[in-house]
Structure formats: structure tokens, C-alpha cells
PDB file of C-alpha atoms in Angstrom:
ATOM      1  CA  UNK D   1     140.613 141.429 125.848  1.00 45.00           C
ATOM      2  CA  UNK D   2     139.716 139.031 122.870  1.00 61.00           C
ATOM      3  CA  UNK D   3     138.025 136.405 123.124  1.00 68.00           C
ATOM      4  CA  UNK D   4     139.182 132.845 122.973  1.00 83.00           C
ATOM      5  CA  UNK D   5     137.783 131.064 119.012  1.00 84.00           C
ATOM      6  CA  UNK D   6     136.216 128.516 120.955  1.00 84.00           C
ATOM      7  CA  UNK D   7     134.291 130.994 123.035  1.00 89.00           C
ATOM      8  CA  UNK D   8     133.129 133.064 120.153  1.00 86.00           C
ATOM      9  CA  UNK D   9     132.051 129.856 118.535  1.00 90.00           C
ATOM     10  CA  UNK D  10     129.787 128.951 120.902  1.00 90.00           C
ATOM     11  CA  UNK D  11     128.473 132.674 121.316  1.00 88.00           C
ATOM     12  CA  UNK D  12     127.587 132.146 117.705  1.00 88.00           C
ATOM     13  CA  UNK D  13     126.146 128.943 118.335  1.00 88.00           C
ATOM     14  CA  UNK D  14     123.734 130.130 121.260  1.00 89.00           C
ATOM     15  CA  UNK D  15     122.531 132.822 119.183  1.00 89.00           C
ATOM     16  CA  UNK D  16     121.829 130.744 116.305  1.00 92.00           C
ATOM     17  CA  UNK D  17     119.828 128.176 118.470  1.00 90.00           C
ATOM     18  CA  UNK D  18     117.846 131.402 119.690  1.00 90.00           C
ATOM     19  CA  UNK D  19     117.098 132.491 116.234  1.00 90.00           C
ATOM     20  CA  UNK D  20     119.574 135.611 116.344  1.00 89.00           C
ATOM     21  CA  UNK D  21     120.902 135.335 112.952  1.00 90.00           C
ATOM     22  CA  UNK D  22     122.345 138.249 112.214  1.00 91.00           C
ATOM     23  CA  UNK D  23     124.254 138.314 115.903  1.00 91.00           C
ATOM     24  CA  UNK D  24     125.340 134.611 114.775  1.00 89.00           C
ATOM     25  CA  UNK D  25     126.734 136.072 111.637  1.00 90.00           C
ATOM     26  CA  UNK D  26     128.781 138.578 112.766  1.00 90.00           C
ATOM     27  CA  UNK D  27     130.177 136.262 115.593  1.00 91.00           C
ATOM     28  CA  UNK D  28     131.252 133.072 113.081  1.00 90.00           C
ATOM     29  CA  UNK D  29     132.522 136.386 110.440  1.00 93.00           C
ATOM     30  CA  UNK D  30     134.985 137.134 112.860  1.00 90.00           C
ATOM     31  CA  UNK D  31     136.059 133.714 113.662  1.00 90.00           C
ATOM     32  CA  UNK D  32     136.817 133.595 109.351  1.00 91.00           C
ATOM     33  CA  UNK D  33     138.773 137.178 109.522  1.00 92.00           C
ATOM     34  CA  UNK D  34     141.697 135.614 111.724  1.00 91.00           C
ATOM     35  CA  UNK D  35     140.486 131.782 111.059  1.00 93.00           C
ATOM     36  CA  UNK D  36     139.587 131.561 107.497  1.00 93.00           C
ATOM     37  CA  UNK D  37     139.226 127.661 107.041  1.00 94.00           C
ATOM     38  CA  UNK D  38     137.476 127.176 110.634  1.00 94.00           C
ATOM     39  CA  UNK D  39     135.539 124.363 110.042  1.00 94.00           C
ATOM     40  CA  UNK D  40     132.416 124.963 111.945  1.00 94.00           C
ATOM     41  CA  UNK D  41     132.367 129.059 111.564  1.00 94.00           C
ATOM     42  CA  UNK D  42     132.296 128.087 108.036  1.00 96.00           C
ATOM     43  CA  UNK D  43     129.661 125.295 108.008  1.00 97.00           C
ATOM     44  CA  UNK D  44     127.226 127.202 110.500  1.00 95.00           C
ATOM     45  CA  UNK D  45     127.783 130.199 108.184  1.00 96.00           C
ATOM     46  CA  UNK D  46     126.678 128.060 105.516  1.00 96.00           C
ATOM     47  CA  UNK D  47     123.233 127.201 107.584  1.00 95.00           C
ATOM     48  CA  UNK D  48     122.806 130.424 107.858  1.00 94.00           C
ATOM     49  CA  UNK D  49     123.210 131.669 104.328  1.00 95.00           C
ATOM     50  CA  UNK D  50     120.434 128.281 102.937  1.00 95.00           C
ATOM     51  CA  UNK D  51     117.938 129.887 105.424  1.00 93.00           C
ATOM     52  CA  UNK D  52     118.455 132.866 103.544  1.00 93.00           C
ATOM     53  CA  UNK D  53     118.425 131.246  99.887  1.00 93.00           C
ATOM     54  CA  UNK D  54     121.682 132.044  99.293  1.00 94.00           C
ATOM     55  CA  UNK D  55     122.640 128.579  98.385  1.00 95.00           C
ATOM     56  CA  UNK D  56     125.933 129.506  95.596  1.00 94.00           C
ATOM     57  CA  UNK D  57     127.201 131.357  98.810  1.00 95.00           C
ATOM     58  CA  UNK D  58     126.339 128.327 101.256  1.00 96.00           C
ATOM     59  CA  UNK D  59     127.954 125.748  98.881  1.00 96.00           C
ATOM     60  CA  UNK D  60     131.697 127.650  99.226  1.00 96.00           C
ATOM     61  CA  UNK D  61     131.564 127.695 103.035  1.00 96.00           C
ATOM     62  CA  UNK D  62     130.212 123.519 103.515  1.00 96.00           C
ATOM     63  CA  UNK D  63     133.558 122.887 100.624  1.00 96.00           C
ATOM     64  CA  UNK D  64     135.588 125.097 102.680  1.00 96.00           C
ATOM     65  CA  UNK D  65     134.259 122.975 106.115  1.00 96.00           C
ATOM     66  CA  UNK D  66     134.601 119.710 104.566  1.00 96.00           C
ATOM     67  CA  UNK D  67     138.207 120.429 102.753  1.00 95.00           C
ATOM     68  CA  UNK D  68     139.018 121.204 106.705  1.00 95.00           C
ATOM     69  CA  UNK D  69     137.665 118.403 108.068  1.00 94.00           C
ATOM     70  CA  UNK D  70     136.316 115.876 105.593  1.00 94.00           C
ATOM     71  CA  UNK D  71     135.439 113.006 108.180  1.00 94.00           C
ATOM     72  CA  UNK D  72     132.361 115.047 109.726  1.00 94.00           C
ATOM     73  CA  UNK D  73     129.356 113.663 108.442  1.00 95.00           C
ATOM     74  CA  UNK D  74     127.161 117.073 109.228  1.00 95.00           C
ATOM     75  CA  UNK D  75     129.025 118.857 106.838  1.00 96.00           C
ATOM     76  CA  UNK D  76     128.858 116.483 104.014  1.00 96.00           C
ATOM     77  CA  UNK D  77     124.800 116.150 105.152  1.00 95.00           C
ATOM     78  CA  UNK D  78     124.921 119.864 105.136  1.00 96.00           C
ATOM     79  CA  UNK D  79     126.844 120.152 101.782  1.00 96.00           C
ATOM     80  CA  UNK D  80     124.780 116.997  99.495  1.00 96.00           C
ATOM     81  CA  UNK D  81     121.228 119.155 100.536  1.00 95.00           C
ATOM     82  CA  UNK D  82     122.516 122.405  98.931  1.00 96.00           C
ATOM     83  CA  UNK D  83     123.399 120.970  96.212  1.00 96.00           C
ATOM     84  CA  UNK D  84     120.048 119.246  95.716  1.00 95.00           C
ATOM     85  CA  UNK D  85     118.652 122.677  95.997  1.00 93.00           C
ATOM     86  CA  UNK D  86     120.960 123.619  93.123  1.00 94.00           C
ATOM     87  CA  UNK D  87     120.014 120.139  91.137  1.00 94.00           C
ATOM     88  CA  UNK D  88     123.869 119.152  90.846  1.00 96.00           C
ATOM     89  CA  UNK D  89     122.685 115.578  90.976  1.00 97.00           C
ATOM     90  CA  UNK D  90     126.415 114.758  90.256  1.00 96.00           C
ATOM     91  CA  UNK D  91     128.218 116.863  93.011  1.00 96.00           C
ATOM     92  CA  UNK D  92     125.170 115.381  95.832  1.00 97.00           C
ATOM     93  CA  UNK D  93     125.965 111.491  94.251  1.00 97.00           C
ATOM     94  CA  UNK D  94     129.275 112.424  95.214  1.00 95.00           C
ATOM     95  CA  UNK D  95     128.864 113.843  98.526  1.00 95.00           C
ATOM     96  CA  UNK D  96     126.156 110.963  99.597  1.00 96.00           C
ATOM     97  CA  UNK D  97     128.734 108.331  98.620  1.00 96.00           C
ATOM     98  CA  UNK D  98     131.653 110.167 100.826  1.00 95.00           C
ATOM     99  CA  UNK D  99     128.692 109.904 103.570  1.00 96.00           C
ATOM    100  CA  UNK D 100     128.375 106.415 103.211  1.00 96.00           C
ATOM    101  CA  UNK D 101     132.231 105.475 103.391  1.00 95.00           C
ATOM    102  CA  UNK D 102     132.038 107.534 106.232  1.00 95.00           C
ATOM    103  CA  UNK D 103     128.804 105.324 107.944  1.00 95.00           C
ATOM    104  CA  UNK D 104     127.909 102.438 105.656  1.00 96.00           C
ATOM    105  CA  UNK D 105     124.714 101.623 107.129  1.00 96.00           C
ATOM    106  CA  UNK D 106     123.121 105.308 107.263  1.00 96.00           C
ATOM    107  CA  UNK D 107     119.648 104.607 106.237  1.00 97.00           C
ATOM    108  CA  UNK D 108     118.882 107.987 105.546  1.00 96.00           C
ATOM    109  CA  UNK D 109     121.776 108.373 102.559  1.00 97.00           C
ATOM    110  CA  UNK D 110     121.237 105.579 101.178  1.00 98.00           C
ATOM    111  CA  UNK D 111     117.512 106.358 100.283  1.00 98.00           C
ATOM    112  CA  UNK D 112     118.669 109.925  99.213  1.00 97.00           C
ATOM    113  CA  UNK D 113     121.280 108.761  96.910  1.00 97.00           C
ATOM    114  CA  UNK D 114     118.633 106.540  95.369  1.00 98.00           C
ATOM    115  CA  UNK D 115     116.864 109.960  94.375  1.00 96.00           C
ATOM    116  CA  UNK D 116     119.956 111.745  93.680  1.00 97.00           C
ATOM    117  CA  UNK D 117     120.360 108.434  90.674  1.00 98.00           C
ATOM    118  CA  UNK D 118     116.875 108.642  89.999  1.00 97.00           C
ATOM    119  CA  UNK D 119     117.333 112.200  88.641  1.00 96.00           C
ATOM    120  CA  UNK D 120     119.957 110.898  87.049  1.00 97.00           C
ATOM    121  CA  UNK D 121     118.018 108.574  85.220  1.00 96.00           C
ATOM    122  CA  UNK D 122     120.234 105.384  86.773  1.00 97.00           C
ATOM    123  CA  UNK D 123     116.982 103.738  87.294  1.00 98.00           C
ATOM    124  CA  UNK D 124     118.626 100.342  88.363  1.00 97.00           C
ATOM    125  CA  UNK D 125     121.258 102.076  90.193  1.00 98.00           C
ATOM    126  CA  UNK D 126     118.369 103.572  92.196  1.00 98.00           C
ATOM    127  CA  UNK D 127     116.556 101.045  92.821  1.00 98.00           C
ATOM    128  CA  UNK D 128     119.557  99.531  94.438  1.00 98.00           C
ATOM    129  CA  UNK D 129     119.917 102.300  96.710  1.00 98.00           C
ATOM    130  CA  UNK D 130     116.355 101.781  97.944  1.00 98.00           C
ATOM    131  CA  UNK D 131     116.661  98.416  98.422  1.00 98.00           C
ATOM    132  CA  UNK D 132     119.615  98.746 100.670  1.00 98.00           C
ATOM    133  CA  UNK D 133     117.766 101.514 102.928  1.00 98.00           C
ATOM    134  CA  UNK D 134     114.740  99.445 103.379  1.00 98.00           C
ATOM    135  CA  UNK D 135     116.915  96.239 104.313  1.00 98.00           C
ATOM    136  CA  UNK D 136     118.471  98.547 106.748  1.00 98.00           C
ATOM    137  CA  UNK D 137     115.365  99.693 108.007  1.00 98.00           C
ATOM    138  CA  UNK D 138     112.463  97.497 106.453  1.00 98.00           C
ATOM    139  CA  UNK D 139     109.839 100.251 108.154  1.00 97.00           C
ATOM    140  CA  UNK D 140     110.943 103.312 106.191  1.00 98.00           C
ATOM    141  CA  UNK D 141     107.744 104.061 104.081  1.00 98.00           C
ATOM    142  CA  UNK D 142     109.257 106.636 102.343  1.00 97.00           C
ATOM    143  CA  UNK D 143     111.633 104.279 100.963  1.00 98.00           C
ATOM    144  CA  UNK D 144     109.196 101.587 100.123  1.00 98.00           C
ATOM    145  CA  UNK D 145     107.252 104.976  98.229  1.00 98.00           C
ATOM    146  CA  UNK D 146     110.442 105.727  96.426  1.00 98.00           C
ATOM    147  CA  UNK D 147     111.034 102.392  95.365  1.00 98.00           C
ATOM    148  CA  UNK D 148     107.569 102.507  94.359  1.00 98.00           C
ATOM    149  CA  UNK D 149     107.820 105.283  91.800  1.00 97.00           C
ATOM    150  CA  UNK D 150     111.054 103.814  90.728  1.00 98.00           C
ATOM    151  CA  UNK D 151     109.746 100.243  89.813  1.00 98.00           C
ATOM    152  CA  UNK D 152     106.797 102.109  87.796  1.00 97.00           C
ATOM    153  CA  UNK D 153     109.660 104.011  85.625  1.00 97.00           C
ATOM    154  CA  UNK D 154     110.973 100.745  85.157  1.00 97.00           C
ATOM    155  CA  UNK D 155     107.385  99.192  84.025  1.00 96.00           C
ATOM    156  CA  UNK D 156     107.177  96.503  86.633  1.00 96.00           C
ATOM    157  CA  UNK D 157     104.045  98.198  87.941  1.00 96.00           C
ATOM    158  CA  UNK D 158     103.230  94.678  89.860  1.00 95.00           C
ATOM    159  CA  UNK D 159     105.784  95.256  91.817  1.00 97.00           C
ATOM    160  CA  UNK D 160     105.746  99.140  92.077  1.00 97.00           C
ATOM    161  CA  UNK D 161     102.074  98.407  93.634  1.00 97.00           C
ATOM    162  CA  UNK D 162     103.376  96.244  96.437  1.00 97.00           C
ATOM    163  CA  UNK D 163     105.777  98.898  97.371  1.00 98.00           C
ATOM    164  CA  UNK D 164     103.179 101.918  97.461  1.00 98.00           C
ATOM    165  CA  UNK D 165     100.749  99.139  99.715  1.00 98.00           C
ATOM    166  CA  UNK D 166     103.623  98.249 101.964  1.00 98.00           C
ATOM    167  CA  UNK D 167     104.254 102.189 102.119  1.00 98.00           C
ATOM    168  CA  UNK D 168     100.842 102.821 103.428  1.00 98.00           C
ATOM    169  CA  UNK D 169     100.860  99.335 105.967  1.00 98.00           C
ATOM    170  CA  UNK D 170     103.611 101.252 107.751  1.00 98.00           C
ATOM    171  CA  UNK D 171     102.122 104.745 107.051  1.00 98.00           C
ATOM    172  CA  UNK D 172      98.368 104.762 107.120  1.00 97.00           C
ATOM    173  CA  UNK D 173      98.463 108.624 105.783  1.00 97.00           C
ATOM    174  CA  UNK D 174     100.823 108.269 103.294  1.00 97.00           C
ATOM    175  CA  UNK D 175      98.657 110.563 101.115  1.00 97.00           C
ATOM    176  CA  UNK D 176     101.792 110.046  98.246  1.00 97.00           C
ATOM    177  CA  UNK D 177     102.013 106.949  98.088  1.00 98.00           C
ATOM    178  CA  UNK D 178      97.638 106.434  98.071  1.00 98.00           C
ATOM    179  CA  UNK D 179      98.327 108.428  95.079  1.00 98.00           C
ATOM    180  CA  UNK D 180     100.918 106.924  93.576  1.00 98.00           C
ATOM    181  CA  UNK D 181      98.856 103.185  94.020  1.00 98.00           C
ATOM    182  CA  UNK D 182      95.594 105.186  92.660  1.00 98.00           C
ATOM    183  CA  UNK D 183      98.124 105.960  89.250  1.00 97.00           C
ATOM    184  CA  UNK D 184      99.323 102.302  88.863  1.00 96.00           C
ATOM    185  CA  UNK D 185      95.471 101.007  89.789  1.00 97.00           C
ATOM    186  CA  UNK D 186      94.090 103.139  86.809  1.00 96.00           C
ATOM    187  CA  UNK D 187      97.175 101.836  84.399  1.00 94.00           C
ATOM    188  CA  UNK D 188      96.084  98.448  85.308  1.00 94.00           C
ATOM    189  CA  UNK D 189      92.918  99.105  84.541  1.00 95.00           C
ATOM    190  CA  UNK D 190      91.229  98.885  88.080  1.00 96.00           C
ATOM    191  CA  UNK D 191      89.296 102.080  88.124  1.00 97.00           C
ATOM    192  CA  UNK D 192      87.471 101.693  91.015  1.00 97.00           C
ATOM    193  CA  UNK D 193      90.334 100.543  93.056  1.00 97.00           C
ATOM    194  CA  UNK D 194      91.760 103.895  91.765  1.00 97.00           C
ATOM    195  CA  UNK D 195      89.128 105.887  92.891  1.00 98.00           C
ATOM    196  CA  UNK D 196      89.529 104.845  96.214  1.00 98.00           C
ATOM    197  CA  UNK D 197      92.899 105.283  96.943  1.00 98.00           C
ATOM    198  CA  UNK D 198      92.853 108.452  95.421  1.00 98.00           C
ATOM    199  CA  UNK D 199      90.191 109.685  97.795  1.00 97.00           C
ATOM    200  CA  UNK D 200      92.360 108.294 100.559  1.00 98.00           C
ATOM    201  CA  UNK D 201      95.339 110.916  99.278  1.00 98.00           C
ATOM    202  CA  UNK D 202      92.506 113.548  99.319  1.00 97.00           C
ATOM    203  CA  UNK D 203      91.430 112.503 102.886  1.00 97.00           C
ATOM    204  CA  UNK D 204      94.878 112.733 104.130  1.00 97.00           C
ATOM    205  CA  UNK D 205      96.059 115.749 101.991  1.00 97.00           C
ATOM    206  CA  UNK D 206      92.738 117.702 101.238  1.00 97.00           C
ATOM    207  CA  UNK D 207      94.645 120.061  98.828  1.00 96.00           C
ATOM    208  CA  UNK D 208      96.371 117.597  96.721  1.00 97.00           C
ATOM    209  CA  UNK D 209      95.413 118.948  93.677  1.00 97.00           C
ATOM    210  CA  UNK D 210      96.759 116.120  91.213  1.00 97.00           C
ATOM    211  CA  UNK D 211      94.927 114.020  93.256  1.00 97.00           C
ATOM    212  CA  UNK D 212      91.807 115.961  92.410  1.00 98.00           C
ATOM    213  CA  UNK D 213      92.306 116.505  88.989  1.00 98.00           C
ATOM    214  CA  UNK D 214      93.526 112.380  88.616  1.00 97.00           C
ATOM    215  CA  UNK D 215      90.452 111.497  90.256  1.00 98.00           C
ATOM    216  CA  UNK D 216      88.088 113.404  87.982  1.00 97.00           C
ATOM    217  CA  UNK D 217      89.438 111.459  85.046  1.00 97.00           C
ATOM    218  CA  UNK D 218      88.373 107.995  86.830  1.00 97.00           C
ATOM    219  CA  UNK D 219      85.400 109.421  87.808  1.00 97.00           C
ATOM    220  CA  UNK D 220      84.903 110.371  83.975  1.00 97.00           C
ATOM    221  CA  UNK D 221      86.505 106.933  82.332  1.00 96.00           C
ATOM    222  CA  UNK D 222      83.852 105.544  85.016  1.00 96.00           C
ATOM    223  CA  UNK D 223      81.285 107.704  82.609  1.00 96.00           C
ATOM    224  CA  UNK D 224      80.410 109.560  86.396  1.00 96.00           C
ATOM    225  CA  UNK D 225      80.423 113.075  84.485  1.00 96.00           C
ATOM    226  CA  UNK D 226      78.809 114.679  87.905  1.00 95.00           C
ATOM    227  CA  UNK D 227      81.380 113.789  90.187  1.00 96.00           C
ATOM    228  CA  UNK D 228      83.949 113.981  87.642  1.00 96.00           C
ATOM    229  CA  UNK D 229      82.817 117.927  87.287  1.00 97.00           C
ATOM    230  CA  UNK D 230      82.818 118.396  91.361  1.00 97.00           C
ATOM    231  CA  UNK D 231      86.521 116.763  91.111  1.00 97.00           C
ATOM    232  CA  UNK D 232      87.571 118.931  88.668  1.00 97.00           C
ATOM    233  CA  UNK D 233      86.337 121.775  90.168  1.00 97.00           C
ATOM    234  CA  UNK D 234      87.974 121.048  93.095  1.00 96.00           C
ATOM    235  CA  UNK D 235      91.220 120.968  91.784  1.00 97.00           C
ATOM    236  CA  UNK D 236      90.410 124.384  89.583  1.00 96.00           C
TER     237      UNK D 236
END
């Protein structure tokens, strides 16, 4: 007796929770042979094919998912990170903005379509986006850090400074954005300022090796050849 779609669905769902791709596979595969636009066969497929790097693959089933049913945000979530992986910045600007007509105030997009322009090299654009996902959620360091690195493309580097300190206020072991200050600090001339935040990125990410090498060259501007040579070493 076959098996109602909705039963095999969630079959394929259990075993995927438990890890059992291959059993997951063959149970959403024969949802597609009688069902081929399923939506969620297609877009659990999908999942399934990413964690196996097949993302060219994983992009046709989240289109065929969304083309079924474009009003479910996973999908379009789903969708916009493959094509990340595949660096169509234009497709995932796109997919984030059909995410936000879909929820306006989804902090999360909003600071992901802000890197999305960013690659784009929409600098203002992105620093828009930022702005909006911190206002949404003024304690989301990593959009403070974004908007951070943004402000520095732009050369405002006063202002990309507060953002990388209000980063690390609301993330103490935000061993990015300690690096990204320690880079503004030594453009502004403040080497020793520098060379503490960049040993704060170290403490928090002890294998950071830009933060290694970056530190060597304060220590060596600071005409500390020794420690410049342990720093160096360190990153080598």
C-alpha cells in the first residue's frame, strides 16, 4: 500500500533530523518522481545537497521550492545562502529583498543584504542596510562590526572606530572587530592603542594569524624589533 506524500515527507524529515541522509534522500526522491514541484521535498533536498557541496544542484531545487511557494521565508533564507556560496551577489540582493517584503523588520536580512551590497561595491547602499538592522536591534554587534568595516571603505574612520568599540561594548570577545579597531588605531596613527586591541583579537582568537602578522608591524613601527620577531613568528 503506498504511502500517503505527507507521510513520506515527514519520514524524510525524521531521518534528516537523525542525520540519515541518504535514507532522507531517497524518501523526498520519491516524493519528486510522482510530485515534481513539491515544495518542501524539493527545498529539504536542497539542504541536503549544500551539506554535500553540491550547491549548482541545491540552487535548482530552493528555485523549484520557491516558484511553488514563493511566500515561505525558509526557502528564500535557504535559496539567498547558496547563492552567497556561489558569490551571485546579484541573485542573493534579490532574494534578501523578496525576504524583506515578505517580513520588513527581519534583522537578520537586513544586515546580510548590507554584505550582499558591500560586495557589490554599493558602499552607501550598505551602509544603509546596516543602519536599519542595528535600529531594529541596536545590540547586534555583528552589525555595528559590519558597519564598521563599511564606514572605513568609505574613509570616515572616526566613525568606523565607534562602530568596532560599540561592537565590542556588546561583545567583549569580538576578536574581529578588536582587530578591525587595532587597523583603524594604526591608520590614525595610535600605535599603542593598536597594539592593544590587537592583542585583545589574539586573546580571544589565539590563531588569528593577521592579527599576528598586523601586530608585528606595530611592534616594529614601535622600533620593538624583539617582539616584532616573536609576532611574526607566530603568525609564520
Amino acid at each position: 500500500m503506498k504511502l500517503p506524500t505527507d507521510q513520506v515527507l515527514q519520514q524524510g524529515v525524521t531521518a534528516h533530523n537523525e542525520g540519515k541522509l541518504q535514507e532522507a534522500e531517497i524518501l523526498y526522491r520519491s516524493i519528486l518522481k510522482t510530485h515534481p514541484t513539491h515544495p518542501d521535498a524539493n527545498h529539504n533536498l536542497g539542504i541536503i545537497a549544500v551539506s554535500m557541496n553540491k550547491i549548482i544542484e541545491a540552487l535548482t531545487l530552493f528555485k523549484t521550492a520557491i516558484q511553488t511557494n514563493p511566500n515561505i521565508e525558509q526557502y528564500w533564507i535557504s535559496y539567498t545562502a547558496a547563492l552567497i556560496d556561489e558569490k551571485q551577489f546579484e541573485e542573493a540582493e534579490i532574494g534578501y529583498k523578496k525576504l524583506l517584503e515578505l517580513n520588513p523588520n527581519f534583522v537578520e536580512v537586513h544586515n546580510n543584504l548590507g554584505s550582499v551590497l558591500k560586495n557589490l561595491g554599493r558602499l552607501d547602499e550598505a551602509e544603509t542596510s546596516y543602519r536599519k538592522a542595528i535600529k531594529l536591534k541596536p545590540d547586534y554587534a555583528e552589525a555595528h562590526n559590519n558597519l564598521g568595516i563599511t564606514l572605513k571603505d568609505l574613509d570616515r574612520l572616526d566613525e568606523a572606530e565607534i562602530s568596532y568599540n560599540q561592537a565590542i561594548e556588546l561583545q567583549p570577545d569580538h576578536a574581529e572587530a578588536y582587530y578591525n579597531l587595532a587597523v583603524i588605531l594604526g591608520e590614525l596613527g595610535r600605535l599603542e592603542e593598536a597594539e592593544t586591541s590587537y592583542k585583545k583579537a589574539i586573546e580571544f582568537k589565539p590563531d588569528f594569524i593577521a592579527s599576528h602578522y598586523n601586530l608585528g608591524n606595530t611592534l616594529k613601527d614601535l622600533d620593538r624589533l624583539d617582539e616584532a620577531e616573536i609576532s611574526y613568528n607566530q603568525a609564520i
